[in-house]
Amino acid sequence: MTPDLDRKGTVVSLESIQDGEIDILNLGDGVAPTINGDGMPRQFNWLSTLGISFSITNAWAGYMSNFGQILAYGGPRLVIFGSICAFVVQIIVILGLSELTSAFPSTGGQYYLCYMLSPTKSKRFSAFVVGCMSVLAWWIVTSSGIQMITASLAGIVRFWHPEYTAAQWHIYLVYIATSLLTLVPIFLAPSKINWTVHTALFLSLTGMALIIIMSLGMCREKQPVSFLLQSGHGESGWNEGTAWMLGIMNAMYCMTGIDAAIHISEELPQPEKRVPQAMTLSVILGIATCLPLSVALMLCMSDMEAVVNSELPSMELIYQATKSKGVTTFLSVWLLIVYAASVPSQWVTCGRIAWAMARDINSPSARYFAKVDDKLKFPVRATVASFGFVAIYSLLYLVSSGAFNMITNSAVLFLNITYVVPQGIVLVSGRAGALPRRYLNLGCFGYLCNAFVIPWIVVLGVFVCLPLGLPVEAESMNYTSAVLIGLFGIVLLLWHQLGRIAFQGPQIDRGLMQEVDSGFR
């Protein structure tokens, strides 16, 4: 057997992989080595992989932040059934993506899938564009996660001191302080980050249970069940069908970020099994937490208009249920801690995806960010670069909070596009010939998943770009479409100036992979 070279220049032979000396593909069921090829410890297990995936989505917590807008679109009925519709769509999207990840697990995630599945002539272009979209989306989504913390803190202060109005620069300072504090666990105990995500998972599930139990237990007058099914509560100005679609789009935001588990694939054993399991279970946990919470809070809601107009709908809902400022503050602070506990996982994810892209670009600047710190054993430079982007991007909040939110909406759509592109490629190129033997094989259902996501992303793109309500005014206009074009233009400019010259793509010997796969049969 002729030896082959991996990207680090290490000699790799088929026999060494089959004999278990090198666990490059993790196709077996044995225990993986403690250090991967890039010097990072394999510190994540199945539970921590689930923790990093679910702690970022935190579907129930994200849904609480969206209650006001969803109520304005269709009232309690849309809040409840919108989450169910969003779950059905997202489970189809994630199953299709999970199958591809099971076939080709890598920290690069979606861009790696595009490279492996695209025709030779277009694989570098598709991989680079999707990779840049993933990096930008994750950096902006992380900014959004931090902004939720600052908004919650400001809302709690206003709850006790209604006369207080925070200046924009106050919010910015809190934003930067929160960013730095949430980076502390990663730098102080990088080898124990799995403990951090376990804690985040525990805090999230416990917080959800506490809010349900205390709200139902303290609510004196509950709405009848028929209230949950009533129509005619929409206040957005859109017709019922459009309003429902917009509500479902908002619910989809709460289940975005499921791909986080993919981006630690090289830091856990058997990623071809554990990553798809964690992704799928995260979506199931999402609906299992969102639905009972939605029903409980809608039954306890006494003033829908107050919730819709509230700066912090989650706090208003809890207060209407409990009628206690102390309990409301306790539960709202717990919710704020849940938001904060999810951010370290977001730093891990955006740092890893940026590092994965950098190691596949042959340029001095990219090689600088592709370095894994010898002492801390994680990509410090790529993570610091992620913080730098977040700190600079958040300056936009000082100028216009509306522009900040529109770019965040665009990033969420960007992230969903990266879920769809690899599935579209494999559908066109032919699943049978493109996919190797894998743990998760959807069979004929895989065709349905891959075919569904293509028209769905078109529908999602259209409705994300619609104004939030009618009539439309300059202040309430939705400029997401313009932002999308701008962001995509930046990605194409990066390809022209950098990618087409320096992006080499993952250095994978496809023939060797097929031989290894046949060796395990």
mmCIF file of C-alpha atoms in Angstrom, residues 8 26 44 73 78 104 144 157 165 239 250 269 271 348 396 400 410 439 477 501 517:
data_model
loop_
_atom_site.group_PDB
_atom_site.id
_atom_site.type_symbol
_atom_site.label_atom_id
_atom_site.label_comp_id
_atom_site.label_asym_id
_atom_site.label_seq_id
_atom_site.Cartn_x
_atom_site.Cartn_y
_atom_site.Cartn_z
ATOM 1 C CA LYS A 8 -0.061 18.174 8.274
ATOM 2 C CA ASN A 26 -13.928 7.325 13.442
ATOM 3 C CA PHE A 44 -16.597 15.932 24.501
ATOM 4 C CA TYR A 73 -49.291 37.820 14.459
ATOM 5 C CA LEU A 78 -50.228 30.747 16.773
ATOM 6 C CA PHE A 104 -18.651 13.124 6.492
ATOM 7 C CA SER A 144 -27.462 38.264 19.024
ATOM 8 C CA VAL A 157 -33.833 47.049 35.923
ATOM 9 C CA THR A 165 -33.835 54.681 30.632
ATOM 10 C CA ASN A 239 -54.007 38.673 6.536
ATOM 11 C CA ASN A 250 -40.183 33.702 14.225
ATOM 12 C CA PRO A 269 -15.107 9.928 19.570
ATOM 13 C CA PRO A 271 -18.782 11.725 15.660
ATOM 14 C CA VAL A 348 -16.655 27.446 21.077
ATOM 15 C CA LEU A 396 -23.850 49.145 15.189
ATOM 16 C CA SER A 400 -29.374 51.750 15.220
ATOM 17 C CA SER A 410 -30.149 37.961 7.766
ATOM 18 C CA TYR A 439 -24.477 5.297 10.669
ATOM 19 C CA MET A 477 -39.529 48.852 6.995
ATOM 20 C CA ILE A 501 -6.311 31.996 -5.093
ATOM 21 C CA ASP A 517 -14.846 2.172 4.336
#
